[in-house]
Every structure is written in structure tokens, then in C-alpha cells.
Short mmCIF file of C-alpha atoms and ligand atoms in Angstrom, two decimals:
data_model
loop_
_atom_site.label_atom_id
_atom_site.label_comp_id
_atom_site.label_asym_id
_atom_site.label_seq_id
_atom_site.Cartn_x
_atom_site.Cartn_y
_atom_site.Cartn_z
CA MET Y 1 -26.29 9.30 -6.68
CA GLU Y 2 -23.16 10.48 -8.43
CA GLU Y 3 -22.43 10.14 -12.12
CA ILE Y 4 -18.99 8.76 -12.94
CA GLN Y 5 -17.43 10.95 -15.64
CA LEU Y 6 -15.05 9.06 -17.90
CA THR Y 7 -12.61 10.19 -20.56
CA ASP Y 8 -12.37 8.29 -23.84
CA GLU Y 9 -9.44 6.20 -22.68
CA GLN Y 10 -11.10 5.45 -19.32
CA LEU Y 11 -14.29 4.49 -21.15
CA ARG Y 12 -12.31 2.14 -23.39
CA ALA Y 13 -10.94 0.36 -20.30
CA VAL Y 14 -14.27 0.21 -18.47
CA THR Y 15 -16.21 -1.19 -21.44
CA ALA Y 16 -13.53 -3.57 -22.74
CA PRO Y 17 -15.06 -7.01 -23.45
CA PRO Y 18 -15.06 -9.21 -20.34
CA SER Y 19 -11.82 -11.06 -20.88
CA ILE Y 20 -8.30 -10.55 -19.54
CA VAL Y 21 -7.70 -6.81 -19.26
CA GLN Y 22 -4.76 -5.05 -17.67
CA VAL Y 23 -4.92 -1.28 -17.18
CA VAL Y 24 -1.38 -0.01 -16.72
CA ALA Y 25 -1.35 3.62 -15.70
CA GLY Y 26 0.30 6.26 -13.55
CA PRO Y 27 -0.83 8.00 -10.38
CA GLY Y 28 -4.04 10.02 -10.40
CA THR Y 29 -5.07 8.79 -13.86
CA GLY Y 30 -8.34 7.31 -12.61
CA LYS Y 31 -7.48 3.64 -12.06
CA THR Y 32 -9.70 3.39 -8.98
CA ARG Y 33 -12.42 5.29 -10.83
CA CYS Y 34 -12.21 2.68 -13.60
CA VAL Y 35 -12.44 -0.17 -11.07
CA THR Y 36 -15.68 1.27 -9.73
CA ALA Y 37 -17.12 1.97 -13.19
CA ARG Y 38 -16.09 -1.49 -14.43
CA ALA Y 39 -17.87 -3.20 -11.52
CA ILE Y 40 -21.07 -1.31 -12.33
CA TYR Y 41 -20.69 -1.92 -16.06
CA LEU Y 42 -20.28 -5.68 -15.54
CA LEU Y 43 -23.19 -5.71 -13.11
CA SER Y 44 -25.37 -4.22 -15.79
CA MET Y 45 -24.37 -6.73 -18.45
CA SER Y 46 -26.26 -9.66 -17.04
CA LYS Y 47 -28.73 -10.03 -14.21
CA HIS Y 48 -26.95 -13.18 -13.02
CA SER Y 49 -23.31 -12.14 -13.02
CA ARG Y 50 -21.49 -11.83 -9.71
CA ILE Y 51 -18.42 -9.66 -9.40
CA LEU Y 52 -15.52 -9.93 -6.97
CA VAL Y 53 -13.45 -6.76 -6.44
CA LEU Y 54 -10.20 -7.25 -4.51
CA SER Y 55 -7.90 -4.61 -3.09
CA HIS Y 56 -5.14 -4.48 -0.51
CA THR Y 57 -6.27 -2.29 2.37
CA ARG Y 58 -9.51 -1.98 4.31
CA LYS Y 59 -9.48 1.74 3.55
CA ALA Y 60 -9.36 1.07 -0.21
CA VAL Y 61 -12.07 -1.57 0.07
CA SER Y 62 -14.45 0.70 1.97
CA GLU Y 63 -13.75 3.54 -0.48
CA ILE Y 64 -14.50 1.35 -3.53
CA ALA Y 65 -17.59 -0.17 -1.87
CA LYS Y 66 -18.84 3.34 -1.01
CA ARG Y 67 -18.21 4.61 -4.55
CA VAL Y 68 -19.94 1.57 -6.11
CA SER Y 69 -22.99 2.09 -3.88
CA VAL Y 70 -23.52 5.75 -4.80
CA ALA Y 71 -22.30 5.77 -8.39
CA ILE Y 72 -24.20 5.64 -11.61
CA PRO Y 73 -22.16 5.31 -14.78
CA SER Y 74 -21.60 8.18 -17.13
CA ASN Y 75 -24.41 8.53 -19.66
CA ARG Y 76 -21.86 7.40 -22.24
CA VAL Y 77 -22.05 3.87 -20.78
CA ASN Y 78 -25.18 2.05 -21.75
CA VAL Y 79 -26.50 0.18 -18.70
CA SER Y 80 -29.69 -1.23 -17.29
CA TYR Y 81 -30.52 0.72 -14.12
CA ARG Y 82 -32.65 -2.11 -12.73
CA ARG Y 83 -29.68 -4.46 -12.88
CA ILE Y 84 -27.16 -2.12 -11.28
CA SER Y 85 -29.39 -1.59 -8.25
CA ASP Y 86 -28.70 -5.17 -7.12
CA LEU Y 87 -25.48 -4.43 -5.28
CA SER Y 88 -25.51 -7.77 -3.46
CA ARG Y 89 -23.94 -9.16 -6.65
CA VAL Y 90 -20.75 -7.12 -6.09
CA LYS Y 91 -18.40 -8.26 -3.33
CA VAL Y 92 -15.59 -5.86 -2.45
CA MET Y 93 -12.96 -7.42 -0.17
CA THR Y 94 -9.32 -7.20 0.82
CA LEU Y 95 -7.16 -9.96 -0.64
CA HIS Y 96 -6.49 -11.16 2.89
CA GLY Y 97 -10.18 -11.06 3.85
CA PHE Y 98 -11.04 -13.05 0.75
CA CYS Y 99 -8.38 -15.67 1.54
CA MET Y 100 -9.53 -15.89 5.15
CA LYS Y 101 -13.12 -16.45 4.06
CA THR Y 102 -12.06 -19.00 1.45
CA ALA Y 103 -9.89 -20.80 4.03
CA ARG Y 104 -12.96 -21.10 6.25
CA ILE Y 105 -15.20 -22.32 3.42
CA LEU Y 106 -12.61 -24.88 2.32
CA GLY Y 107 -11.97 -25.96 5.91
CA VAL Y 108 -8.20 -25.76 5.46
CA PHE Y 109 -7.55 -25.60 9.22
CA ASN Y 110 -9.05 -27.94 11.76
CA LYS Y 111 -11.77 -26.64 14.08
CA ASN Y 112 -9.51 -26.10 17.08
CA ALA Y 113 -6.67 -24.42 15.22
CA ARG Y 114 -5.91 -20.89 16.45
CA LEU Y 115 -4.56 -17.87 14.57
CA LEU Y 116 -1.16 -16.77 15.84
CA LYS Y 117 -1.57 -13.00 16.09
CA ASP Y 118 1.28 -10.69 15.13
CA LYS Y 119 2.31 -9.93 18.72
CA GLU Y 120 2.30 -13.60 19.71
CA LYS Y 121 4.25 -14.54 16.60
CA LYS Y 122 7.45 -12.91 17.82
CA GLU Y 123 7.19 -14.67 21.21
CA PHE Y 124 6.57 -17.96 19.45
CA LEU Y 125 9.56 -17.39 17.20
CA LYS Y 126 11.71 -16.65 20.26
CA LYS Y 127 10.75 -20.07 21.65
CA CYS Y 128 11.80 -21.67 18.36
CA LEU Y 129 15.12 -19.81 18.57
CA GLU Y 130 15.75 -21.50 21.92
CA ILE Y 131 15.61 -24.84 20.09
CA HIS Y 132 17.92 -23.61 17.33
CA PRO Y 133 19.70 -20.26 17.96
CA VAL Y 134 20.25 -18.10 14.87
CA PHE Y 135 22.44 -15.03 15.17
CA GLN Y 136 20.28 -12.63 13.18
CA GLU Y 137 17.85 -9.92 14.29
CA ILE Y 138 14.48 -11.47 15.11
CA ASP Y 139 12.75 -9.01 12.73
CA THR Y 140 14.94 -10.24 9.86
CA ILE Y 141 14.11 -13.86 10.66
CA GLU Y 142 10.40 -13.07 10.87
CA ASP Y 143 10.49 -11.18 7.54
CA THR Y 144 12.40 -14.03 5.88
CA ILE Y 145 9.85 -16.63 6.97
CA GLU Y 146 6.96 -14.37 5.95
CA ASN Y 147 8.50 -13.76 2.53
CA CYS Y 148 9.15 -17.46 1.93
CA LYS Y 149 5.48 -18.12 2.48
CA ASN Y 150 4.34 -15.19 0.33
CA LEU Y 151 6.56 -16.64 -2.40
CA LEU Y 152 5.18 -20.17 -1.79
CA ILE Y 153 8.64 -21.44 -0.83
CA THR Y 154 8.46 -24.49 1.44
CA PRO Y 155 11.01 -25.12 4.25
CA GLU Y 156 12.54 -27.92 2.13
CA GLU Y 157 12.98 -25.56 -0.84
CA ALA Y 158 14.35 -22.88 1.52
CA TYR Y 159 17.41 -25.09 2.17
CA CYS Y 160 18.46 -24.50 -1.46
CA LEU Y 161 17.84 -20.76 -1.31
CA LEU Y 162 18.73 -19.50 2.16
CA PRO Y 163 21.66 -19.86 4.57
CA GLU Y 164 21.18 -23.18 6.36
CA ASP Y 165 20.47 -21.55 9.73
CA LEU Y 166 17.55 -19.54 8.38
CA ALA Y 167 16.08 -22.52 6.52
CA LYS Y 168 16.37 -24.60 9.68
CA ILE Y 169 14.57 -22.05 11.84
CA TYR Y 170 11.83 -21.78 9.19
CA GLU Y 171 11.45 -25.57 9.33
CA ILE Y 172 11.32 -25.56 13.15
CA TYR Y 173 8.82 -22.67 13.21
CA GLU Y 174 6.49 -24.54 10.85
CA ARG Y 175 6.84 -27.82 12.75
CA GLU Y 176 6.24 -26.31 16.21
CA LYS Y 177 3.29 -24.32 14.94
CA GLU Y 178 1.65 -27.40 13.51
CA GLU Y 179 2.27 -29.36 16.72
CA GLU Y 180 0.56 -26.65 18.74
CA ASN Y 181 -2.32 -26.42 16.28
CA LEU Y 182 -1.55 -22.81 15.40
CA PHE Y 183 -1.53 -21.01 12.08
CA ASP Y 184 -0.32 -17.58 11.06
CA PHE Y 185 -1.60 -15.03 8.56
CA GLU Y 186 0.56 -16.32 5.70
CA ASP Y 187 -0.61 -19.91 6.32
CA MET Y 188 -4.01 -18.76 5.20
CA LEU Y 189 -2.65 -17.87 1.75
CA VAL Y 190 -0.41 -20.91 1.45
CA SER Y 191 -3.09 -23.38 2.55
CA VAL Y 192 -5.78 -21.92 0.31
CA TYR Y 193 -3.37 -22.05 -2.63
CA ARG Y 194 -2.40 -25.69 -1.93
CA LYS Y 195 -5.99 -26.80 -1.48
CA LEU Y 196 -7.19 -25.13 -4.68
CA SER Y 197 -4.24 -26.16 -6.82
CA SER Y 198 -4.54 -29.80 -5.76
CA ASN Y 199 -8.32 -30.02 -5.97
CA HIS Y 200 -9.62 -28.81 -9.31
CA LYS Y 201 -13.22 -29.54 -8.40
CA LEU Y 202 -13.01 -27.16 -5.45
CA ALA Y 203 -11.36 -24.47 -7.58
CA ASP Y 204 -14.09 -24.96 -10.16
CA THR Y 205 -16.82 -24.45 -7.56
CA LEU Y 206 -15.21 -21.16 -6.55
CA ARG Y 207 -14.86 -20.13 -10.18
CA GLN Y 208 -18.62 -20.58 -10.63
CA GLN Y 209 -19.28 -18.17 -7.77
CA PHE Y 210 -17.85 -15.10 -9.47
CA GLN Y 211 -18.06 -14.55 -13.19
CA HIS Y 212 -15.79 -11.50 -13.02
CA VAL Y 213 -12.73 -10.74 -10.89
CA ILE Y 214 -11.31 -7.22 -10.59
CA VAL Y 215 -8.05 -6.49 -8.77
CA ASP Y 216 -7.11 -2.94 -7.75
CA GLU Y 217 -3.43 -2.05 -7.25
CA ALA Y 218 -2.36 -5.39 -8.67
CA HIS Y 219 1.28 -4.19 -8.58
CA ASP Y 220 1.44 -5.04 -4.86
CA MET Y 221 0.13 -8.61 -5.12
CA ASN Y 222 2.55 -11.26 -3.91
CA LYS Y 223 2.99 -14.61 -5.59
CA ALA Y 224 0.63 -16.51 -3.27
CA GLN Y 225 -2.15 -13.95 -3.79
CA TYR Y 226 -1.60 -13.89 -7.56
CA GLU Y 227 -1.75 -17.68 -7.86
CA ILE Y 228 -4.95 -17.85 -5.80
CA VAL Y 229 -6.64 -15.17 -7.93
CA ARG Y 230 -5.48 -16.98 -11.05
CA LEU Y 231 -7.10 -20.19 -9.81
CA ILE Y 232 -10.46 -18.62 -9.05
CA GLN Y 233 -10.87 -16.28 -12.04
CA ASN Y 234 -13.16 -17.45 -14.75
CA GLY Y 235 -11.85 -15.72 -17.88
CA SER Y 236 -13.03 -12.21 -17.00
CA PHE Y 237 -10.10 -10.78 -15.08
CA PHE Y 238 -9.61 -7.01 -14.91
CA THR Y 239 -6.54 -5.63 -13.12
CA VAL Y 240 -5.29 -2.08 -12.67
CA LEU Y 241 -1.71 -1.40 -11.76
CA ASP Y 242 1.22 0.98 -11.81
CA PRO Y 243 4.65 -0.72 -11.63
CA ASN Y 244 6.16 2.55 -10.40
CA GLN Y 245 3.96 2.44 -7.30
CA ARG Y 246 5.12 -1.02 -6.26
CA ILE Y 247 6.15 -0.43 -2.64
CA TYR Y 248 5.74 -3.82 -1.00
CA ALA Y 249 8.71 -5.58 -2.58
CA PHE Y 250 10.09 -5.97 0.97
CA ARG Y 251 7.12 -8.24 1.63
CA ALA Y 252 7.54 -10.02 -1.70
CA GLY Y 253 4.90 -7.81 -3.35
CA GLY Y 254 5.01 -7.15 -7.08
CA GLY Y 255 6.91 -10.32 -7.92
CA PRO Y 256 4.21 -11.67 -10.26
CA LEU Y 257 4.11 -8.48 -12.38
CA HIS Y 258 6.33 -9.95 -15.06
CA ARG Y 259 4.32 -13.18 -14.98
CA PHE Y 260 1.13 -11.59 -16.24
CA GLU Y 261 2.15 -11.26 -19.86
CA ARG Y 262 3.49 -14.81 -19.92
CA ASP Y 263 0.37 -16.27 -18.25
CA TYR Y 264 -2.05 -14.18 -20.32
CA PRO Y 265 -0.39 -13.60 -23.68
CA TYR Y 266 -3.69 -12.54 -25.29
CA SER Y 267 -4.66 -9.99 -22.65
CA SER Y 268 -5.51 -6.40 -23.58
CA ARG Y 269 -3.14 -3.86 -22.07
CA LEU Y 270 -4.79 -0.47 -21.88
CA PRO Y 271 -3.09 2.76 -20.76
CA LEU Y 272 -4.49 5.83 -19.01
CA THR Y 273 -2.32 8.83 -19.74
CA VAL Y 274 -3.87 11.89 -18.08
CA ASN Y 275 -3.47 12.78 -14.41
CA PHE Y 276 -6.65 14.28 -12.93
CA ARG Y 277 -5.35 14.79 -9.43
CA SER Y 278 -2.42 17.16 -9.28
CA THR Y 279 -1.19 20.52 -10.50
CA ARG Y 280 0.92 20.90 -13.59
CA LYS Y 281 4.08 21.45 -11.55
CA ILE Y 282 3.59 18.30 -9.50
CA VAL Y 283 2.86 16.15 -12.56
CA ASN Y 284 5.86 17.54 -14.46
CA SER Y 285 8.29 17.14 -11.52
CA THR Y 286 7.16 13.61 -10.68
CA ASN Y 287 7.51 12.74 -14.39
CA LYS Y 288 11.06 14.07 -14.34
CA PHE Y 289 11.83 12.15 -11.16
CA MET Y 290 10.44 8.80 -12.32
CA GLY Y 291 11.09 9.12 -16.06
CA THR Y 292 7.38 8.85 -16.86
CA ASN Y 293 5.31 10.77 -19.36
CA ILE Y 294 1.95 11.43 -17.73
CA LYS Y 295 0.03 14.46 -18.93
CA PRO Y 296 -1.56 16.93 -16.56
CA ARG Y 297 -5.28 17.45 -17.22
CA GLU Y 298 -6.00 20.31 -19.62
CA ASP Y 299 -7.31 22.71 -17.00
CA ALA Y 300 -4.72 21.82 -14.33
CA PRO Y 301 -3.46 24.93 -12.51
CA GLU Y 302 0.29 25.60 -12.39
CA GLY Y 303 0.47 25.08 -8.58
CA LYS Y 304 3.57 25.17 -6.45
CA ILE Y 305 6.18 22.98 -4.84
CA GLU Y 306 8.02 24.28 -1.78
CA ILE Y 307 11.35 23.00 -0.54
CA LEU Y 308 12.24 23.65 3.11
CA ILE Y 309 15.74 22.97 4.44
CA GLN Y 310 16.44 23.53 8.16
CA THR Y 311 19.55 23.00 10.27
CA THR Y 312 17.94 20.77 12.91
CA TRP Y 313 15.06 18.32 13.07
CA GLU Y 314 13.33 20.41 15.72
CA LYS Y 315 13.47 23.59 13.61
CA GLN Y 316 12.13 21.62 10.67
CA ALA Y 317 9.18 20.30 12.69
CA LYS Y 318 8.31 23.81 13.89
CA GLU Y 319 8.56 25.23 10.36
CA ILE Y 320 6.19 22.50 9.14
CA ALA Y 321 3.72 23.42 11.88
CA ARG Y 322 3.89 27.09 10.84
CA LYS Y 323 3.34 26.15 7.18
CA ILE Y 324 0.30 24.06 8.05
CA ILE Y 325 -1.18 26.98 10.01
CA GLU Y 326 -0.54 29.27 7.03
CA ILE Y 327 -2.19 26.83 4.56
CA THR Y 328 -5.24 26.22 6.73
CA LYS Y 329 -5.67 29.97 7.26
CA ASP Y 330 -5.84 30.45 3.48
CA TYR Y 331 -7.81 27.26 2.75
CA PRO Y 332 -9.74 26.32 5.91
CA ASN Y 333 -11.79 23.54 4.30
CA GLU Y 334 -9.00 21.73 2.53
CA THR Y 335 -7.18 18.59 3.61
CA VAL Y 336 -3.55 18.40 4.74
CA ALA Y 337 -1.37 15.32 5.24
CA VAL Y 338 2.13 14.79 6.58
CA LEU Y 339 3.56 11.67 4.95
CA VAL Y 340 6.39 9.82 6.70
CA ARG Y 341 8.49 6.69 6.22
CA THR Y 342 8.36 5.42 9.80
CA ASN Y 343 6.17 5.26 12.87
CA LEU Y 344 8.91 7.02 14.81
CA GLN Y 345 8.63 10.08 12.55
CA ALA Y 346 4.87 10.12 13.10
CA ALA Y 347 5.37 9.83 16.85
CA THR Y 348 7.92 12.64 16.97
CA ILE Y 349 6.20 15.18 14.73
CA ALA Y 350 2.69 14.78 16.20
CA PRO Y 351 3.56 16.41 19.58
CA VAL Y 352 5.21 19.38 17.85
CA LEU Y 353 2.12 19.96 15.73
CA GLU Y 354 -0.05 19.60 18.81
CA ASP Y 355 1.97 22.31 20.55
CA TYR Y 356 0.91 24.56 17.71
CA GLY Y 357 -2.74 23.61 18.15
CA ILE Y 358 -2.77 21.14 15.25
CA LYS Y 359 -4.54 17.85 15.91
CA SER Y 360 -3.37 14.77 14.05
CA ASN Y 361 -5.10 11.62 12.86
CA ILE Y 362 -2.25 9.16 12.87
CA ASN Y 363 -2.33 6.31 10.40
CA VAL Y 364 0.73 4.09 10.74
CA GLU Y 365 1.58 0.58 9.74
CA LYS Y 366 2.48 -2.32 12.00
CA HIS Y 367 5.27 -3.30 9.63
CA THR Y 368 7.12 0.00 10.16
CA ALA Y 369 6.80 -0.32 13.93
CA ALA Y 370 8.02 2.43 16.28
CA HIS Y 371 10.10 -0.04 18.24
CA LYS Y 372 13.85 0.14 17.78
CA PRO Y 373 14.66 -0.66 14.15
CA PRO Y 374 17.15 -3.54 13.81
CA ASP Y 375 20.19 -1.64 12.56
CA THR Y 376 19.91 1.39 14.85
CA PRO Y 377 22.73 1.72 17.41
CA LYS Y 378 21.49 1.90 21.02
CA ARG Y 379 23.03 5.37 21.52
CA LEU Y 380 21.20 6.77 18.49
CA TRP Y 381 17.94 5.20 19.52
CA GLU Y 382 18.17 6.77 23.00
CA LYS Y 383 18.83 10.13 21.37
CA ALA Y 384 15.77 9.71 19.17
CA LEU Y 385 13.67 9.01 22.24
CA SER Y 386 15.10 12.08 23.97
CA VAL Y 387 13.93 14.15 20.98
CA LEU Y 388 10.41 13.10 21.89
CA LYS Y 389 10.86 14.51 25.41
CA LYS Y 390 12.57 17.73 24.33
CA LEU Y 391 9.72 18.56 22.01
CA SER Y 392 7.48 19.40 24.92
CA SER Y 393 9.22 22.84 25.33
CA PRO Y 394 6.82 25.76 24.67
CA PRO Y 395 6.48 26.79 20.99
CA GLU Y 396 6.53 30.40 19.77
CA SER Y 397 2.99 30.66 18.44
CA LYS Y 398 -0.10 28.51 18.84
CA GLY Y 399 -2.68 27.47 16.26
CA ASN Y 400 -6.39 27.85 16.97
CA GLY Y 401 -6.88 24.21 17.99
CA LYS Y 402 -9.29 23.51 15.14
CA ILE Y 403 -6.68 22.50 12.59
CA ARG Y 404 -6.63 18.79 11.77
CA VAL Y 405 -4.07 16.97 9.70
CA THR Y 406 -3.47 13.36 8.79
CA ILE Y 407 -0.07 11.95 9.65
CA SER Y 408 0.36 8.77 7.66
CA THR Y 409 3.13 6.45 6.64
CA ILE Y 410 3.61 6.54 2.88
CA HIS Y 411 2.69 2.86 2.74
CA LYS Y 412 -0.68 3.65 4.31
CA ALA Y 413 -1.16 6.64 1.99
CA LYS Y 414 -1.13 4.71 -1.27
CA GLY Y 415 -4.27 5.15 -3.31
CA ARG Y 416 -5.24 8.25 -1.27
CA GLU Y 417 -5.10 11.99 -1.98
CA TRP Y 418 -5.09 15.28 -0.05
CA ASP Y 419 -5.13 18.95 -1.10
CA HIS Y 420 -1.79 19.70 0.57
CA VAL Y 421 0.98 17.24 1.39
CA VAL Y 422 4.13 17.73 3.47
CA ILE Y 423 6.95 15.18 3.30
CA PRO Y 424 9.44 15.72 6.16
CA ASP Y 425 12.93 14.25 6.61
CA VAL Y 426 13.73 13.88 2.91
CA VAL Y 427 17.37 13.04 3.61
CA ASP Y 428 19.85 10.66 2.02
CA LYS Y 429 20.00 8.25 4.94
CA LEU Y 430 17.20 8.62 7.45
CA PRO Y 431 18.37 7.45 10.90
CA CYS Y 432 16.11 4.93 12.68
CA CYS Y 433 14.73 3.72 9.36
CA LYS Y 434 15.47 0.38 7.81
CA GLN Y 435 15.84 1.59 4.25
CA GLU Y 436 14.83 -0.58 1.36
CA ARG Y 437 16.75 -1.02 -1.86
CA GLU Y 438 17.35 2.17 -3.89
CA GLU Y 439 14.66 1.45 -6.51
CA GLU Y 440 12.09 0.70 -3.81
CA GLU Y 441 12.98 3.87 -1.87
CA LYS Y 442 12.55 5.81 -5.10
CA ARG Y 443 9.10 4.32 -5.69
CA ILE Y 444 8.09 5.05 -2.08
CA PHE Y 445 9.05 8.72 -2.56
CA TYR Y 446 7.19 8.76 -5.88
CA VAL Y 447 4.02 7.51 -4.19
CA ALA Y 448 4.33 10.28 -1.57
CA THR Y 449 4.93 13.09 -4.09
CA THR Y 450 1.97 12.03 -6.24
CA ARG Y 451 -0.62 12.27 -3.40
CA PRO Y 452 -1.29 16.07 -3.33
CA ARG Y 453 -3.92 17.83 -5.39
CA LYS Y 454 -2.54 21.36 -4.89
CA THR Y 455 0.57 21.88 -2.75
CA LEU Y 456 3.60 19.70 -2.25
CA ILE Y 457 6.05 20.65 0.50
CA ILE Y 458 9.30 18.70 0.65
CA SER Y 459 11.32 19.23 3.80
CA ALA Y 460 14.73 18.16 5.11
CA ALA Y 461 16.99 18.88 8.08
CA GLU Y 462 20.77 18.74 8.29
CA GLU Y 463 20.45 16.88 11.59
CA CYS Y 464 17.87 14.16 12.19
CA TYR Y 465 17.47 12.29 15.48
CA GLY Y 466 20.91 13.40 16.64
CA GLN Y 467 22.71 12.39 13.47
CA ASP Y 468 24.16 14.61 10.70
CA THR Y 469 22.20 14.15 7.49
CA ASN Y 470 22.23 15.48 3.93
CA PRO Y 471 19.12 16.60 2.06
CA SER Y 472 18.26 13.86 -0.43
CA ARG Y 473 19.36 13.99 -4.07
CA TYR Y 474 15.70 13.41 -4.94
CA ILE Y 475 14.92 17.02 -3.98
CA GLU Y 476 16.71 18.40 -7.07
CA TYR Y 477 13.99 17.00 -9.34
CA PHE Y 478 11.40 19.13 -7.57
CA ARG Y 479 13.16 22.51 -7.72
CA SER Y 480 11.87 24.85 -10.43
N1 ATP Q 1 -12.49 11.53 -15.90
C1 ATP Q 1 -12.26 12.21 -14.79
N2 ATP Q 1 -12.78 13.45 -14.61
C2 ATP Q 1 -12.56 14.15 -13.47
N3 ATP Q 1 -11.85 13.71 -12.43
C3 ATP Q 1 -11.32 12.46 -12.52
C4 ATP Q 1 -11.47 11.66 -13.70
N4 ATP Q 1 -10.83 10.50 -13.50
C5 ATP Q 1 -10.27 10.56 -12.26
N5 ATP Q 1 -10.57 11.75 -11.66
C6 ATP Q 1 -10.16 12.19 -10.30
O1 ATP Q 1 -8.74 12.11 -10.23
C7 ATP Q 1 -8.34 11.70 -8.94
C8 ATP Q 1 -7.49 10.43 -9.06
O2 ATP Q 1 -8.33 9.35 -9.48
P1 ATP Q 1 -8.08 7.86 -8.94
O3 ATP Q 1 -7.94 7.89 -7.45
O4 ATP Q 1 -9.10 6.98 -9.53
O5 ATP Q 1 -6.66 7.64 -9.61
P2 ATP Q 1 -5.65 6.41 -9.46
O6 ATP Q 1 -5.11 6.17 -10.81
O7 ATP Q 1 -6.32 5.28 -8.77
O8 ATP Q 1 -4.54 7.09 -8.55
P3 ATP Q 1 -3.36 6.42 -7.66
O9 ATP Q 1 -2.74 5.33 -8.48
O10 ATP Q 1 -2.44 7.56 -7.48
O11 ATP Q 1 -3.98 5.97 -6.41
C9 ATP Q 1 -9.59 11.49 -8.12
O12 ATP Q 1 -9.87 12.67 -7.38
C10 ATP Q 1 -10.65 11.28 -9.19
O13 ATP Q 1 -11.93 11.67 -8.72
#
């Protein structure tokens, strides 16, 4: 059993009366810690209450579930130990998992309906494009349809919002899918929302099931998810969020953020102001970069930030490998992560590290797939692939084979932390990467730079995947 230590401001959030509470706080300030402590606190308040904790990723869900199962609250929180031992009253689920389960309970799809898996979806969409050709990249069409559904926009409404061709293909996709008795991932959200919003009795039954709803990382909820949670919460609704870590806008995430205050005008908004994760230097630089004012914890060490600039991508990758060997020699039991924007970066850096005896656990996202990104010219793509081959040339020095690092996309790294973090390819325009809007790119970089506990290494090359590049302007904020 592990006691959860809480500061005064964390304690205030955890023990706020069960009503509508929004904890708005920066990275490393203990939001996830508060989610865990709040679940246990609510569990202890009544022997009948049931608590639903929702998060976005399976990793986050298993982490919260693990923490809830081994945690006891700080002795400053008055709880009944007998009550908190009944963990069956806390359900920790992903938002998608919850919607899937609810869809099944509500019987929103008929018995023979089949889920259209991601891989099949593209093939299915191609068939629809034979009925009505649209001269756009298939990925763009797929994203558009997905986003419409996440925003609860019907095909009829899409005609007022999108170019006619895109609205038409959305309409055809929906029609053909229904005819073939198929449904996709987003249908689960849309159908659950429609069923609950049109049948108040059903929504009421669900509301009786959980007396308290807690949502972690609420800044990445899309409209469909937000509306569903709104329909099933019963007046005790605790959310934690950081608007500066909103990195799923490209999938319509974060849209409902501004709705919260309007929908819940009497909610309590509680801040957390101290970062417990990172060194002073990291907290101060990320503050400067994002214009935030988060305090480092009192005993935070000064720490260091290193900037590496190399002439070529290959030299950069080798320098990163050497740095990792150096770090793990000094701190053999500490964790190291290389955080990237794209699957291609993960695929290209892993073999270089391996040549140096560094093994990688790769954690990439299907939405940043390593297939050719839509706006990459064929010539550039071939060059990028040839980089992969060239990297098999013998390196200068080998590691001892015992070093392990995590290579993760930044999207998969949210909510996580490591002792040492390397961010490669911090350039103004990364080739082979479909860049998001400036503000979103900034938030993505912010998420990456706020993951390390001790060392942050920011790296760039003047040539990436065969293309001339400039080190990003972002780097200036991290120089001493
Ligand atoms: N009161 C505290 N005392 C000591 N350590 C703490 C305290 N609160 C949080 N921490 C530690 O600080 C780190 C960050 O906490 P947590 O992951 O809960 O932050 P977060 O706000 O969810 O971060 P992010 O938004 O960046 O994911 C963790 O290692 C956690 O154990």
C-alpha cells in the first residue's frame, strides 16, 4: 500500500464537495494523482456510491487502475478504510471502451452488425469513391468523415459546412455502410449519443449506475464524448485538464473546452500551481515557451537542458545514441525516452540506436502511420526510405546491449514521464510529417518538453530525410 501525499491545493481539489469540479492545471502538477485520490475519497464517502473514471488511452487507464488499487489516501484525508477496500465500486475505463460497452447494453447495433476495422475502412472508402470520385487524398477524406462524426455533424448538415464533393462522399459512405450492416468506431459514439439524448429514461438508468463521474485529460475530449458524459453524469462530475496540452484538435478533440463554463456556470474551478515532475530549468523554460506561470517544487534541482545541432540527420541520430550511452552509464537505473512526431522517425532512429547496442520499446500511433504521408513528394519519400537502408552501415562504437529506451510518438507520451527525454528533428518544417496548425504544433512540442524529470535534450539537423531544414524557432526558448 502506498500513501498518496497531497499538497494543500491538491487536497482542496480532492476533497471538494461532490458537485461539478474542474481542475485546470499545468503539466506535472499532480492532476492524475488528484484523479486517483478523488476516486478513493468518493469511495470512502458512502458505502453505496459507484464511481466511473474515464481516460483516453489504455495505458492511462491501467496506470490509474493500478494506482487506485495500491493507494491509501494521505492521513490528511479522513476516510473509512473498510469502504475503500471495495474496489469493485470503481470502474476505470477508456472513453471508447465505455462507449462500446454502453452501445452493447443499449443494443444500438443489430446482432449481425460488424465493426469495420481501421484497415478495412480505407478499402471500404475506396469502394465508395468508385461510386462518387473525389479528387482529394484518401487520408483527408477519411479524417473529414471521422471529424464530422466526432463533432456530431450528420451528412445532411455536412452539405452546409463542407465542399459538396466531401459531403456527398460522407453521405455515400454512411449509406453503403448501413446497407452492408457495418459500423465504424465513430458510429459507436454517435449512436450512443443519439440513443441517450432521445430516450431520457435510458439516460436516467445509466445515471443511476454511477453516482460520480471523473474524467482525466478532459482537454482531449471531442464533442460526441463530452455530450455522452454530460448525459450520464449525475451532478458529481470531476474533470482535470490542461488546455495547453490539447493535442488532438486534428481529431476534433478539445472542442467542448469552452462549453464547460457555459454548461456548468456554477462549477468550481480549482488550480494546481506547482510542478512536481521536472527540474527548475525545464519548468522555467517551458513556462517561457508557453507563457505559463507554473512554479517548480521547492526542492527541485537546477537540472540541465542540452541543445544538439548536427549537419545531417544521420550524424544527429548517432550523436543521440552516444548521448543515451553516456546518460545510462552515469544513471544505469533511470528511464530514457526518445519522443518523435511520426512513425517514420521512430522507424528510422530505432535501427541506429540498435547499432549502438540500444534496444527500443516502440510506442507509435496508428494515426501517425509510417505509410507515405499525403503531402510528401514521391522523390522525397523514396529518399526517406533509402535513409533506412543506409543506416545499416557499421557505427563507430557499440553500447553494451543492455540499454533500453522507449521511442514514442509525442501523442502516445501524453500523461507519461521519464528521467531523461530526447526530442530529435526539432526543425521548422519536418519532411514526411503532415504538420498541424501552428498553435497545435506548439502544444505538441510543449507536451514533449514537459515529460522529463531530469534531462531534456533537444536535437535538430540541417538536413532531414534528404531535405534542407532549419532548426526550429522553438529551440531559442530552451537556451540558457
Ligand atoms: N504532492 C506531491 N508530492 C510529491 N510528488 C508529487 C505530488 N503530486 C504529484 N507528484 C508527482 O509529480 C509527477 C507528476 O504528477 P502527475 O502525473 O499526477 O501530474 P499531471 O498533472 O497529471 O501531469 P501531466 O499533465 O503532465 O500528465 C508524478 O511523478 C507524481 O508522482
